[in-house]
Every structure is written in structure tokens, then in C-alpha cells.
CSV table of C-alpha atoms in Angstrom, one decimal:
chain,number,residue,atom,x,y,z
A,11,UNK,CA,0.0,0.0,0.0
A,12,UNK,CA,1.3,3.4,-0.9
A,13,UNK,CA,2.1,6.2,1.5
A,14,UNK,CA,-1.3,7.8,0.6
A,15,UNK,CA,-3.2,4.6,1.4
A,16,UNK,CA,-3.7,3.7,-2.3
A,17,UNK,CA,-3.8,0.0,-3.1
A,18,UNK,CA,-1.7,-1.3,-6.0
A,19,UNK,CA,-4.1,-1.8,-9.0
A,20,UNK,CA,-3.7,-5.6,-9.4
A,21,UNK,CA,-7.2,-5.9,-10.9
A,22,UNK,CA,-6.6,-3.2,-13.5
A,23,UNK,CA,-3.2,-4.7,-14.4
A,24,UNK,CA,-4.7,-8.2,-14.8
A,25,UNK,CA,-7.6,-6.8,-17.0
A,26,UNK,CA,-5.2,-4.8,-19.1
A,27,UNK,CA,-3.0,-7.8,-19.7
A,28,UNK,CA,-5.9,-10.0,-20.6
A,29,UNK,CA,-7.2,-7.5,-23.1
A,30,UNK,CA,-3.8,-7.0,-24.6
A,31,UNK,CA,-3.1,-10.7,-24.9
A,32,UNK,CA,-6.5,-11.4,-26.5
A,33,UNK,CA,-6.0,-8.6,-29.0
A,34,UNK,CA,-2.6,-10.1,-29.9
A,35,UNK,CA,-4.1,-13.5,-30.3
A,36,UNK,CA,-7.0,-12.1,-32.4
A,37,UNK,CA,-4.4,-10.7,-34.8
A,38,UNK,CA,-2.9,-14.1,-35.2
A,39,UNK,CA,-6.4,-15.7,-35.5
A,40,UNK,CA,-7.4,-13.2,-38.3
A,41,UNK,CA,-4.2,-14.1,-40.1
A,42,UNK,CA,-5.1,-17.8,-40.0
A,43,UNK,CA,-8.7,-16.9,-41.0
A,44,UNK,CA,-7.4,-15.2,-44.1
A,45,UNK,CA,-5.6,-18.3,-45.0
A,46,UNK,CA,-8.8,-20.3,-44.6
A,47,UNK,CA,-10.5,-18.0,-47.2
A,48,UNK,CA,-8.0,-19.0,-49.8
A,49,UNK,CA,-9.2,-21.4,-52.5
A,50,UNK,CA,-5.8,-22.2,-53.8
A,51,UNK,CA,-3.9,-25.2,-52.5
A,52,UNK,CA,-0.2,-24.7,-51.7
A,53,UNK,CA,2.1,-26.3,-54.3
A,54,UNK,CA,3.6,-28.6,-51.7
A,55,UNK,CA,0.1,-30.0,-51.0
A,56,UNK,CA,-0.5,-31.0,-54.6
A,57,UNK,CA,-0.4,-34.8,-55.0
A,58,UNK,CA,-1.2,-35.3,-51.3
A,59,UNK,CA,-4.6,-33.8,-50.7
A,60,UNK,CA,-7.6,-34.3,-52.9
A,61,UNK,CA,-9.0,-30.9,-54.1
A,62,UNK,CA,-12.5,-31.5,-52.6
A,63,UNK,CA,-11.0,-32.4,-49.2
A,64,UNK,CA,-8.8,-29.3,-49.2
A,65,UNK,CA,-11.8,-27.1,-49.9
A,66,UNK,CA,-13.9,-28.8,-47.2
A,67,UNK,CA,-11.0,-28.5,-44.7
A,68,UNK,CA,-10.8,-24.8,-45.5
A,69,UNK,CA,-14.5,-24.2,-44.9
A,70,UNK,CA,-14.4,-26.3,-41.7
A,71,UNK,CA,-11.4,-24.3,-40.5
A,72,UNK,CA,-13.1,-21.0,-41.2
A,73,UNK,CA,-16.2,-22.0,-39.3
A,74,UNK,CA,-14.3,-23.2,-36.3
A,75,UNK,CA,-12.2,-20.0,-36.3
A,76,UNK,CA,-15.3,-17.8,-36.5
A,77,UNK,CA,-16.8,-19.8,-33.6
A,78,UNK,CA,-13.6,-19.4,-31.6
A,79,UNK,CA,-13.6,-15.6,-32.1
A,80,UNK,CA,-17.2,-15.3,-30.9
A,81,UNK,CA,-16.6,-17.6,-27.9
A,82,UNK,CA,-13.4,-15.8,-26.9
A,83,UNK,CA,-15.0,-12.4,-27.2
A,84,UNK,CA,-17.9,-13.6,-25.0
A,85,UNK,CA,-15.5,-15.0,-22.4
A,86,UNK,CA,-13.2,-12.0,-22.3
A,87,UNK,CA,-16.2,-9.6,-22.0
A,88,UNK,CA,-17.7,-11.8,-19.3
A,89,UNK,CA,-14.5,-11.9,-17.3
A,90,UNK,CA,-14.1,-8.1,-17.5
A,91,UNK,CA,-17.6,-7.7,-16.3
A,92,UNK,CA,-16.9,-10.1,-13.4
A,93,UNK,CA,-13.7,-8.2,-12.6
A,94,UNK,CA,-15.2,-4.7,-12.5
A,95,UNK,CA,-18.5,-5.6,-10.8
A,96,UNK,CA,-16.6,-7.6,-8.2
A,97,UNK,CA,-18.4,-10.8,-9.0
A,98,UNK,CA,-16.0,-13.0,-7.2
A,99,UNK,CA,-16.4,-11.2,-3.9
A,100,UNK,CA,-20.2,-11.4,-4.5
A,101,UNK,CA,-20.0,-15.2,-4.9
A,102,UNK,CA,-17.9,-15.5,-1.8
A,103,UNK,CA,-20.5,-13.6,0.2
A,104,UNK,CA,-23.3,-15.6,-1.5
A,105,UNK,CA,-21.5,-18.8,-0.4
A,106,UNK,CA,-21.9,-17.8,3.2
A,107,UNK,CA,-25.6,-17.0,2.8
A,108,UNK,CA,-26.1,-20.5,1.1
A,109,UNK,CA,-24.3,-22.1,4.1
A,110,UNK,CA,-26.4,-20.2,6.6
A,111,UNK,CA,-29.6,-21.1,4.7
A,112,UNK,CA,-28.7,-24.8,5.0
A,113,UNK,CA,-27.5,-24.5,8.6
A,114,UNK,CA,-28.1,-21.1,10.4
A,115,UNK,CA,-25.3,-21.7,12.9
A,116,UNK,CA,-22.6,-21.6,10.2
A,117,UNK,CA,-20.6,-18.4,10.1
A,118,UNK,CA,-17.5,-17.0,8.4
A,119,UNK,CA,-15.2,-19.1,10.6
A,120,UNK,CA,-16.3,-22.2,8.7
A,121,UNK,CA,-14.0,-21.4,5.8
A,122,UNK,CA,-13.6,-25.0,4.5
A,123,UNK,CA,-17.4,-25.4,4.0
A,124,UNK,CA,-17.6,-21.9,2.5
A,125,UNK,CA,-14.8,-22.8,0.1
A,126,UNK,CA,-16.5,-25.9,-1.1
A,127,UNK,CA,-19.8,-24.0,-1.7
A,128,UNK,CA,-17.8,-21.2,-3.5
A,129,UNK,CA,-16.1,-23.7,-5.8
A,130,UNK,CA,-19.5,-25.4,-6.5
A,131,UNK,CA,-21.1,-22.1,-7.5
A,132,UNK,CA,-18.2,-21.2,-9.7
A,133,UNK,CA,-18.3,-24.6,-11.4
A,134,UNK,CA,-22.1,-24.2,-12.1
A,135,UNK,CA,-21.5,-20.7,-13.5
A,136,UNK,CA,-18.8,-22.1,-15.8
A,137,UNK,CA,-21.0,-25.0,-17.0
A,138,UNK,CA,-24.1,-22.8,-17.6
A,139,UNK,CA,-22.2,-20.2,-19.6
A,140,UNK,CA,-20.3,-22.9,-21.6
A,141,UNK,CA,-23.3,-25.1,-22.6
A,142,UNK,CA,-24.6,-22.9,-25.5
A,143,UNK,CA,-21.2,-22.9,-27.1
A,144,UNK,CA,-20.7,-26.6,-26.6
A,145,UNK,CA,-24.1,-27.3,-28.1
A,146,UNK,CA,-23.4,-25.1,-31.1
A,147,UNK,CA,-20.0,-26.6,-31.7
A,148,UNK,CA,-21.1,-30.2,-31.6
A,149,UNK,CA,-24.6,-30.1,-33.0
A,150,UNK,CA,-24.1,-27.4,-35.7
A,151,UNK,CA,-20.5,-27.2,-36.8
A,152,UNK,CA,-19.4,-30.8,-36.1
A,153,UNK,CA,-22.7,-32.1,-37.4
A,154,UNK,CA,-22.4,-30.1,-40.6
A,155,UNK,CA,-19.1,-31.6,-41.5
A,156,UNK,CA,-20.0,-35.2,-40.5
A,157,UNK,CA,-18.0,-35.4,-37.3
A,158,UNK,CA,-20.7,-35.3,-34.6
A,159,UNK,CA,-22.0,-38.7,-33.3
A,160,UNK,CA,-23.1,-37.2,-30.0
A,161,UNK,CA,-26.8,-37.5,-29.1
A,162,UNK,CA,-28.7,-35.1,-26.9
A,163,UNK,CA,-29.0,-37.8,-24.3
A,164,UNK,CA,-25.3,-38.6,-24.4
A,165,UNK,CA,-24.5,-34.9,-24.1
A,166,UNK,CA,-26.6,-34.6,-20.9
A,167,UNK,CA,-25.1,-37.9,-19.5
A,168,UNK,CA,-21.6,-36.5,-20.1
A,169,UNK,CA,-22.5,-33.3,-18.4
A,170,UNK,CA,-23.9,-35.0,-15.3
A,171,UNK,CA,-21.2,-37.6,-15.1
A,172,UNK,CA,-18.5,-34.9,-15.5
A,173,UNK,CA,-20.1,-33.1,-12.6
A,174,UNK,CA,-20.1,-36.2,-10.4
A,175,UNK,CA,-16.5,-37.0,-11.2
A,176,UNK,CA,-15.4,-33.4,-10.5
A,177,UNK,CA,-17.2,-33.5,-7.2
A,178,UNK,CA,-15.8,-36.9,-6.1
A,179,UNK,CA,-12.2,-35.9,-7.0
A,180,UNK,CA,-12.5,-32.1,-6.4
A,181,UNK,CA,-14.0,-32.1,-2.9
A,182,UNK,CA,-11.1,-34.0,-1.2
A,183,UNK,CA,-8.6,-32.1,-3.3
A,184,UNK,CA,-10.1,-28.8,-2.2
A,185,UNK,CA,-10.1,-29.8,1.5
A,186,UNK,CA,-6.6,-31.1,1.3
A,187,UNK,CA,-5.4,-28.0,-0.4
A,188,UNK,CA,-7.0,-25.8,2.2
A,189,UNK,CA,-5.2,-27.6,5.0
A,190,UNK,CA,-1.9,-27.3,3.1
A,191,UNK,CA,-2.3,-23.6,2.8
A,192,UNK,CA,-3.5,-23.3,6.4
A,193,UNK,CA,-0.6,-25.2,7.9
A,194,UNK,CA,2.1,-24.4,5.4
A,195,UNK,CA,3.7,-21.5,7.2
A,196,UNK,CA,7.0,-20.4,5.8
A,197,UNK,CA,7.4,-23.6,3.9
A,198,UNK,CA,4.0,-23.3,2.2
A,199,UNK,CA,5.6,-23.3,-1.3
A,200,UNK,CA,7.2,-26.7,-0.7
A,201,UNK,CA,4.1,-28.4,0.8
A,202,UNK,CA,2.0,-26.8,-1.9
A,203,UNK,CA,4.3,-28.3,-4.6
A,204,UNK,CA,4.4,-31.7,-2.9
A,205,UNK,CA,0.6,-31.7,-2.7
A,206,UNK,CA,0.3,-31.1,-6.4
A,207,UNK,CA,3.0,-33.6,-7.3
A,208,UNK,CA,1.0,-36.3,-5.3
A,209,UNK,CA,-2.3,-35.2,-6.9
A,210,UNK,CA,-0.8,-35.3,-10.4
A,211,UNK,CA,0.5,-38.8,-10.0
A,212,UNK,CA,-2.7,-40.0,-8.4
A,213,UNK,CA,-4.8,-38.7,-11.3
A,214,UNK,CA,-2.4,-40.2,-13.8
A,215,UNK,CA,-2.7,-43.5,-12.0
A,216,UNK,CA,-6.5,-43.6,-11.8
A,217,UNK,CA,-7.5,-41.8,-15.0
A,218,UNK,CA,-7.0,-44.7,-17.5
A,219,UNK,CA,-8.4,-47.4,-15.3
A,220,UNK,CA,-11.1,-45.6,-13.3
A,221,UNK,CA,-12.2,-42.3,-14.9
A,222,UNK,CA,-11.8,-42.9,-18.7
A,223,UNK,CA,-13.9,-46.2,-18.6
A,224,UNK,CA,-16.8,-44.2,-17.2
A,225,UNK,CA,-17.0,-42.2,-20.4
A,226,UNK,CA,-15.9,-44.7,-23.0
A,227,UNK,CA,-15.8,-48.5,-23.6
A,228,UNK,CA,-12.4,-50.1,-23.9
A,229,UNK,CA,-12.3,-53.4,-25.8
A,230,UNK,CA,-9.2,-55.5,-26.2
A,231,UNK,CA,-8.0,-55.5,-29.8
A,232,UNK,CA,-9.0,-58.6,-31.6
A,233,UNK,CA,-6.3,-61.2,-32.5
A,234,UNK,CA,-4.9,-60.7,-36.0
A,235,UNK,CA,-2.3,-59.1,-38.2
A,236,UNK,CA,-2.5,-55.7,-36.6
A,237,UNK,CA,-2.2,-57.0,-33.0
A,238,UNK,CA,0.7,-59.2,-34.0
A,239,UNK,CA,2.4,-56.2,-35.7
A,240,UNK,CA,1.9,-54.0,-32.6
A,241,UNK,CA,3.2,-56.7,-30.2
A,242,UNK,CA,6.2,-57.3,-32.5
A,243,UNK,CA,7.0,-53.6,-32.6
A,244,UNK,CA,6.7,-53.2,-28.8
A,245,UNK,CA,8.9,-56.3,-28.2
A,246,UNK,CA,11.6,-55.0,-30.6
A,247,UNK,CA,11.8,-51.8,-28.5
A,248,UNK,CA,11.5,-53.7,-25.2
A,249,UNK,CA,8.4,-51.6,-24.5
A,250,UNK,CA,6.5,-53.2,-21.5
A,251,UNK,CA,3.2,-53.4,-23.3
A,252,UNK,CA,0.4,-55.1,-21.3
A,253,UNK,CA,-2.8,-54.5,-23.2
A,254,UNK,CA,-4.0,-53.1,-26.5
A,255,UNK,CA,-7.4,-51.5,-26.4
A,256,UNK,CA,-9.9,-50.1,-28.9
A,257,UNK,CA,-11.9,-47.2,-27.6
A,258,UNK,CA,-15.4,-46.4,-28.9
A,259,UNK,CA,-14.6,-42.8,-29.9
A,260,UNK,CA,-17.2,-43.0,-32.6
A,261,UNK,CA,-20.0,-42.7,-30.0
A,262,UNK,CA,-19.2,-39.0,-29.8
A,263,UNK,CA,-17.1,-38.1,-32.9
A,264,UNK,CA,-15.7,-39.3,-36.2
A,265,UNK,CA,-12.3,-37.8,-35.3
A,266,UNK,CA,-9.5,-40.4,-34.9
A,267,UNK,CA,-6.5,-40.8,-32.6
A,268,UNK,CA,-4.2,-43.2,-30.9
A,269,UNK,CA,-2.2,-42.9,-27.6
A,270,UNK,CA,-0.2,-44.7,-25.0
A,271,UNK,CA,-1.0,-44.5,-21.3
A,272,UNK,CA,0.0,-46.1,-17.9
A,273,UNK,CA,2.5,-45.1,-15.3
A,274,UNK,CA,3.6,-48.7,-14.7
A,275,UNK,CA,1.6,-51.1,-16.9
A,276,UNK,CA,1.8,-49.6,-20.4
A,277,UNK,CA,-1.2,-49.8,-22.6
A,278,UNK,CA,-2.0,-48.7,-26.2
A,279,UNK,CA,-5.4,-47.3,-27.1
A,280,UNK,CA,-6.6,-47.1,-30.7
A,281,UNK,CA,-9.8,-45.2,-31.7
A,282,UNK,CA,-12.3,-47.3,-33.5
A,283,UNK,CA,-12.5,-44.5,-36.1
A,284,UNK,CA,-8.8,-44.8,-36.7
A,285,UNK,CA,-9.2,-48.5,-37.4
A,286,UNK,CA,-12.0,-47.8,-39.8
A,287,UNK,CA,-10.1,-45.0,-41.6
A,288,UNK,CA,-7.0,-47.2,-42.0
A,289,UNK,CA,-8.8,-50.4,-43.0
A,290,UNK,CA,-6.5,-52.4,-45.2
A,291,UNK,CA,-3.5,-50.3,-44.3
A,292,UNK,CA,-2.4,-51.6,-40.9
A,293,UNK,CA,1.1,-50.3,-41.7
A,294,UNK,CA,-0.1,-46.8,-41.2
A,295,UNK,CA,-1.3,-47.5,-37.7
A,296,UNK,CA,2.1,-49.2,-37.0
A,297,UNK,CA,3.8,-46.0,-38.3
A,298,UNK,CA,1.8,-43.8,-35.9
A,299,UNK,CA,2.5,-46.2,-33.0
A,300,UNK,CA,6.2,-46.3,-33.9
A,301,UNK,CA,6.2,-42.5,-33.6
A,302,UNK,CA,4.4,-42.7,-30.2
A,303,UNK,CA,6.8,-45.4,-28.9
A,304,UNK,CA,9.6,-43.2,-30.1
A,305,UNK,CA,8.5,-40.6,-27.4
A,306,UNK,CA,8.8,-43.4,-24.8
A,307,UNK,CA,12.2,-44.7,-26.2
A,308,UNK,CA,13.6,-41.2,-26.2
A,309,UNK,CA,12.4,-40.4,-22.7
A,310,UNK,CA,10.2,-37.5,-23.9
A,311,UNK,CA,7.5,-38.3,-21.4
A,312,UNK,CA,9.9,-38.3,-18.5
A,313,UNK,CA,11.6,-35.2,-19.6
A,314,UNK,CA,8.2,-33.4,-20.1
A,315,UNK,CA,7.1,-34.5,-16.7
A,316,UNK,CA,10.4,-33.3,-15.2
A,317,UNK,CA,10.0,-29.9,-16.8
A,318,UNK,CA,6.4,-29.7,-15.7
A,319,UNK,CA,7.3,-30.5,-12.1
A,320,UNK,CA,10.1,-28.0,-12.1
A,321,UNK,CA,7.8,-25.4,-13.6
A,322,UNK,CA,5.3,-26.2,-10.8
A,323,UNK,CA,8.0,-25.9,-8.2
A,324,UNK,CA,8.8,-22.4,-9.4
A,325,UNK,CA,5.1,-21.4,-9.5
A,326,UNK,CA,4.7,-22.8,-6.0
A,327,UNK,CA,7.5,-20.7,-4.8
A,328,UNK,CA,6.0,-17.6,-6.3
A,329,UNK,CA,2.6,-18.5,-4.8
A,330,UNK,CA,4.3,-18.8,-1.4
A,331,UNK,CA,5.6,-15.2,-1.7
A,332,UNK,CA,2.1,-13.8,-2.6
A,333,UNK,CA,-0.4,-15.9,-0.7
A,334,UNK,CA,-0.8,-13.4,2.1
A,335,UNK,CA,-0.6,-10.2,0.0
A,336,UNK,CA,-3.4,-8.1,1.5
A,337,UNK,CA,-3.3,-5.5,-1.3
A,338,UNK,CA,-3.9,-8.2,-3.9
A,339,UNK,CA,-7.2,-9.2,-2.1
A,340,UNK,CA,-8.2,-5.6,-1.6
A,341,UNK,CA,-7.6,-4.7,-5.2
A,342,UNK,CA,-10.1,-7.4,-6.3
A,343,UNK,CA,-12.7,-6.3,-3.8
A,344,UNK,CA,-12.1,-8.6,-0.8
A,345,UNK,CA,-12.1,-7.5,2.8
A,346,UNK,CA,-10.6,-10.7,4.1
A,347,UNK,CA,-8.0,-13.2,2.8
A,348,UNK,CA,-9.6,-16.6,2.2
A,349,UNK,CA,-7.1,-19.3,1.1
A,350,UNK,CA,-8.9,-20.4,-2.1
A,351,UNK,CA,-9.4,-16.8,-3.2
A,352,UNK,CA,-5.7,-16.1,-2.8
A,353,UNK,CA,-4.9,-19.0,-5.0
A,354,UNK,CA,-7.4,-17.9,-7.7
A,355,UNK,CA,-6.1,-14.3,-7.6
A,356,UNK,CA,-2.5,-15.6,-7.9
A,357,UNK,CA,-3.4,-17.6,-11.0
A,358,UNK,CA,-4.8,-14.4,-12.5
A,359,UNK,CA,-1.7,-12.4,-11.7
A,360,UNK,CA,0.6,-15.2,-12.9
A,361,UNK,CA,-1.1,-15.3,-16.4
A,362,UNK,CA,1.7,-13.2,-18.2
A,363,UNK,CA,4.4,-15.6,-17.0
A,364,UNK,CA,2.3,-18.6,-18.0
A,365,UNK,CA,1.9,-17.2,-21.5
A,366,UNK,CA,5.6,-17.0,-21.9
A,367,UNK,CA,6.2,-20.5,-20.4
A,368,UNK,CA,3.5,-21.9,-22.7
A,369,UNK,CA,5.5,-20.7,-25.8
A,370,UNK,CA,8.6,-22.5,-24.4
A,371,UNK,CA,6.6,-25.7,-23.8
A,372,UNK,CA,5.2,-25.6,-27.4
A,373,UNK,CA,8.8,-25.2,-28.7
A,374,UNK,CA,9.9,-28.2,-26.7
A,375,UNK,CA,6.9,-30.3,-27.8
A,376,UNK,CA,7.5,-29.5,-31.5
A,377,UNK,CA,11.2,-30.5,-31.1
A,378,UNK,CA,10.1,-33.8,-29.5
A,379,UNK,CA,7.7,-34.4,-32.4
A,380,UNK,CA,10.5,-34.1,-34.9
A,381,UNK,CA,12.6,-36.4,-32.9
A,382,UNK,CA,9.9,-39.0,-32.6
A,383,UNK,CA,9.3,-38.8,-36.4
A,384,UNK,CA,13.0,-39.3,-36.9
A,385,UNK,CA,12.9,-42.3,-34.6
A,386,UNK,CA,10.1,-43.9,-36.6
A,387,UNK,CA,12.0,-43.2,-39.8
A,388,UNK,CA,15.0,-44.9,-38.4
A,389,UNK,CA,12.8,-48.0,-37.7
A,390,UNK,CA,12.0,-48.0,-41.5
A,391,UNK,CA,8.5,-46.5,-41.1
A,392,UNK,CA,9.1,-43.3,-43.0
A,393,UNK,CA,6.5,-43.8,-45.8
A,394,UNK,CA,4.0,-45.5,-43.5
A,395,UNK,CA,4.1,-42.6,-41.0
A,396,UNK,CA,3.9,-40.1,-43.8
A,397,UNK,CA,0.9,-41.8,-45.2
A,398,UNK,CA,-0.7,-41.9,-41.8
A,399,UNK,CA,-0.1,-38.1,-41.3
A,400,UNK,CA,-1.7,-37.4,-44.6
A,401,UNK,CA,-4.6,-39.7,-43.8
A,402,UNK,CA,-5.2,-38.2,-40.4
A,403,UNK,CA,-5.1,-34.7,-41.9
A,404,UNK,CA,-7.6,-35.6,-44.6
A,405,UNK,CA,-10.0,-37.6,-42.3
A,406,UNK,CA,-10.0,-35.0,-39.5
A,407,UNK,CA,-10.1,-32.0,-41.9
A,408,UNK,CA,-7.1,-30.6,-40.1
A,409,UNK,CA,-5.5,-27.2,-41.0
A,410,UNK,CA,-4.1,-27.6,-44.5
A,411,UNK,CA,-3.1,-24.0,-45.0
A,412,UNK,CA,-1.5,-22.9,-41.7
A,413,UNK,CA,-0.3,-19.4,-41.0
A,414,UNK,CA,3.3,-19.7,-39.8
A,415,UNK,CA,2.9,-17.2,-36.9
A,416,UNK,CA,-0.4,-18.6,-35.8
A,417,UNK,CA,1.0,-22.1,-35.9
A,418,UNK,CA,4.2,-21.2,-34.0
A,419,UNK,CA,2.2,-19.5,-31.2
A,420,UNK,CA,-0.6,-22.0,-30.8
A,421,UNK,CA,0.5,-25.4,-32.0
A,422,UNK,CA,2.4,-28.0,-30.0
A,423,UNK,CA,3.0,-30.0,-33.2
A,424,UNK,CA,4.7,-29.0,-36.4
A,425,UNK,CA,2.5,-28.7,-39.5
A,426,UNK,CA,2.0,-31.7,-41.7
A,427,UNK,CA,4.2,-30.2,-44.5
A,428,UNK,CA,7.0,-29.4,-42.0
A,429,UNK,CA,6.9,-33.0,-40.7
A,430,UNK,CA,6.8,-34.6,-44.2
A,431,UNK,CA,9.8,-32.4,-45.2
A,432,UNK,CA,11.8,-33.4,-42.1
A,433,UNK,CA,11.0,-37.0,-42.9
A,434,UNK,CA,12.1,-36.6,-46.5
A,435,UNK,CA,8.9,-38.2,-47.6
A,436,UNK,CA,7.9,-37.8,-51.2
A,437,UNK,CA,4.4,-38.4,-52.6
A,438,UNK,CA,5.8,-40.7,-55.3
A,439,UNK,CA,7.0,-43.0,-52.5
A,440,UNK,CA,3.7,-43.1,-50.7
A,441,UNK,CA,0.7,-45.3,-51.2
A,442,UNK,CA,-2.0,-42.8,-51.2
A,443,UNK,CA,-4.7,-45.0,-52.7
A,444,UNK,CA,-8.0,-45.0,-50.8
A,445,UNK,CA,-6.3,-42.5,-48.4
A,446,UNK,CA,-9.5,-40.8,-47.5
A,447,UNK,CA,-11.1,-44.1,-46.5
A,448,UNK,CA,-14.8,-43.2,-46.7
A,449,UNK,CA,-16.1,-41.9,-50.0
A,450,UNK,CA,-19.0,-40.2,-48.4
A,451,UNK,CA,-19.7,-36.5,-49.1
A,452,UNK,CA,-20.2,-34.2,-46.1
A,453,UNK,CA,-24.0,-34.4,-46.4
A,454,UNK,CA,-24.0,-38.2,-46.8
A,455,UNK,CA,-21.8,-38.6,-43.7
A,456,UNK,CA,-24.1,-36.3,-41.7
A,457,UNK,CA,-27.2,-38.3,-42.9
A,458,UNK,CA,-25.6,-41.6,-41.9
A,459,UNK,CA,-24.7,-40.1,-38.5
A,460,UNK,CA,-28.3,-39.0,-38.0
A,461,UNK,CA,-29.6,-42.4,-39.0
A,462,UNK,CA,-27.3,-44.2,-36.5
A,463,UNK,CA,-28.4,-41.8,-33.7
A,464,UNK,CA,-32.0,-42.7,-34.3
A,465,UNK,CA,-31.2,-46.4,-34.2
A,466,UNK,CA,-29.5,-45.8,-30.9
């Protein structure tokens, strides 16, 4: 606090930074949008991407960009309104009234209960304000381009189940965090970091076996050529593979993917949509998995975790230095210093640093992607991986005309052309026959999706 009693304008600084950051990102987004308006395919894409797929991807990209601009403008405006109307202090006061309505003898000394109520109200506000955007994205944009497989009933189920899971995990986490802050003392930063390390590993341990199966069905991959090929690939790298699963991703979307998971028992998960899109081309799936296994062989996952934990240690130290900054609370309209509020305010003030660190993490991730591609190439999967990259781009209608500045700022992966160039892959060496898998047009795909929903 200044000599004249003035409080440092933390709130105004946070608001100014958010507006400046969003303005900068809008400039990048508009550059990318301009690229989506182009009808001309880049020369390096010719021979790789069918013309009709390119035009469809351009239209899809533009619609998603326009949607993103509107959603971001809404969220920024809403946040600014919340800042300057002191909505957070209002919700904190409302939480006390809700407590006292349920049990009149509750008062402000029951901070843990009040914190839980506050987090619950904030969660509901976030869900309610986000539902219209989620509905439009899934049932309008995704539906139009043949990706949406979500039904109204499944949407509601996911919403309710997500709330239950958040409550079951979030409630003990909030209580534990409150006690860490309450008892932390001068070593708060260290206990805070240890708490989040434990929570991170716990979630990584239970997510694949407890949480994910609540939302999707995991079926063991059937015996056959593909399974034999995957096992052979894993054995050759001494990868401790325990299970290979197929996930029913098609119950929500026609987008495709594959990933590895497991802290101890390693598992591979293939989307059923990926199997469908790569039917008759098992070598493409093996190329993708060789890339993913390359991340494991090159210790990228461990290195990324080490960087993330180091980053969290630094953030914890900063939080320990600001957790009891009374001016910070006063600037945002609070007359007291609740633990959870201090953490939320710190996250707002720390946003500029997180933006810079995010760029560094993207740079590291892109570097690892190149290395994993090189690993797969060294395992003689150059053309297979290249074919898979092209296939995934086509089937997912990924960005085929990226703006270099937008891509460098936002994307954790290099562009397809950058990866193909680094691999040294040439169209003449790739088997691009039936690369697009389905021959349906956009409207036909959407009609099939609607028919299947009615059957379900």
C-alpha cells in the first residue's frame, strides 16, 4: 500500500494484460482466418490432398475460427464484467448465505465449507455459460461436417457424469489444499508443490483405469495381423506393453486418434475411427505407433514430466511469496484473505508468466515431435508414418493452410508439411490409394450419423 493509502491496482493490471493478450491472439487468428479463405492449394500439398478435401477443410477451419472468435469475445467480456463488478467477492459472500440457509449456525469461521460452496457455485456458472457454445460446436459445426456422433441424451449424460467425477475428486482435493495452505507456514511453497505432485501422479494412476472407462468403452484389440504387428513392434523396443485396447470414440465423434498410457503397466489405445479409416492399411497404424513409442524410447514423457514439475515448483515458490498479500485481495474487492481466493487471484496475476512458459513448452513439444518422427524413420517407417499423417489430416479435416505465426504460437505439433519435409517423404514413394477411407460426401456422412443416432 502506498504512502497515501492507495492500493496497487492488481485488478486493473490483470484486466489490461488479458485485453492486450486477447488482442494479440486475435491478430494471429485473423491471419489464420485469411488463409482459410484462400481457394488455392499450396504447391507442396498437390499430389497429397484431394482438391475436394482441401476445400472442405478450408470451410471447416473457417467456421471453427469464427466460432472461436465469438466464444473468446464472450468469455473476455464476461471476465471483464466479473472483474469490475466484483463478481468473485459477491459469490464469496453468497456462499456464506447459502451455508447459513442450509444451517443457520454456520458463520465465516467455517471457511472450508464456504470454500466448497464457493467452488461449487463457480463450477455451475462455468457450466451454464459454456453449454450454449458446446451445443453449437457439436450439433451445428461438427454435425455439418459429418463429425458429430453425440446425441442429446449422451450430451446430458456426459455433463452430469462430468459433474459427479469433478465433485468426487475435487472435494477431497479442495479440502486437502485448504489444509496445506492453512498449515504451510514459511514452507508453504514446498508443501504446496508436494501436494500437487502427489495429486498429479494420483490422477495419472486412476484416469486410465477408473475415470476414462466411465465415459468410453475399452475393448481388447482382436487377434490378427495388426495386433501381432503391434506386439512385435513393442517387443523389438522392449516396451513393457500389457494391453492393446480399442476405444469407442465414434460414440461422440468421427475424429480419430491413438495414444499410450500407464505409469507402470503400459497400454496402447486405438480409436475405432482410426481402425475404420485405416482399414486395409495396418502399416499406417504401425507407423503412428512407432512414432508414439519413439516418445517413450527417447524419454520424452519423463523429460516433459520433469519440466512440468520444475515449472510447478517455481510457481509454488511464487505463490508462497504472494499468498498473504493483503493489497492483492483488496484490489479485487475482498475485505478478508480466504485461502482459495488467494490461489485464484495468484493464478490471474501469474497469467503473463504462464503465457511465456506456454510458448517454451510448445517449442519443446515440436522439437520432440520431430525427434519421434526421426525415430520412426530410423525404424523404417518413413513412408508409413507419412501416409498416416496425410490420412489423419484428410479424415480429420485438419488445417491444410496454416499461417506460420499462428502455428508457431498456438500449436504443440509442427505442421504436416513441416513433418513430411523433415522425414524426407515424397508423394511418389507413398501409397495414397484410398487414403480418404470413406467416399461419403459431407452431407452423406451427416445423414448416416443422424440415422445411426435414431437407431441408438
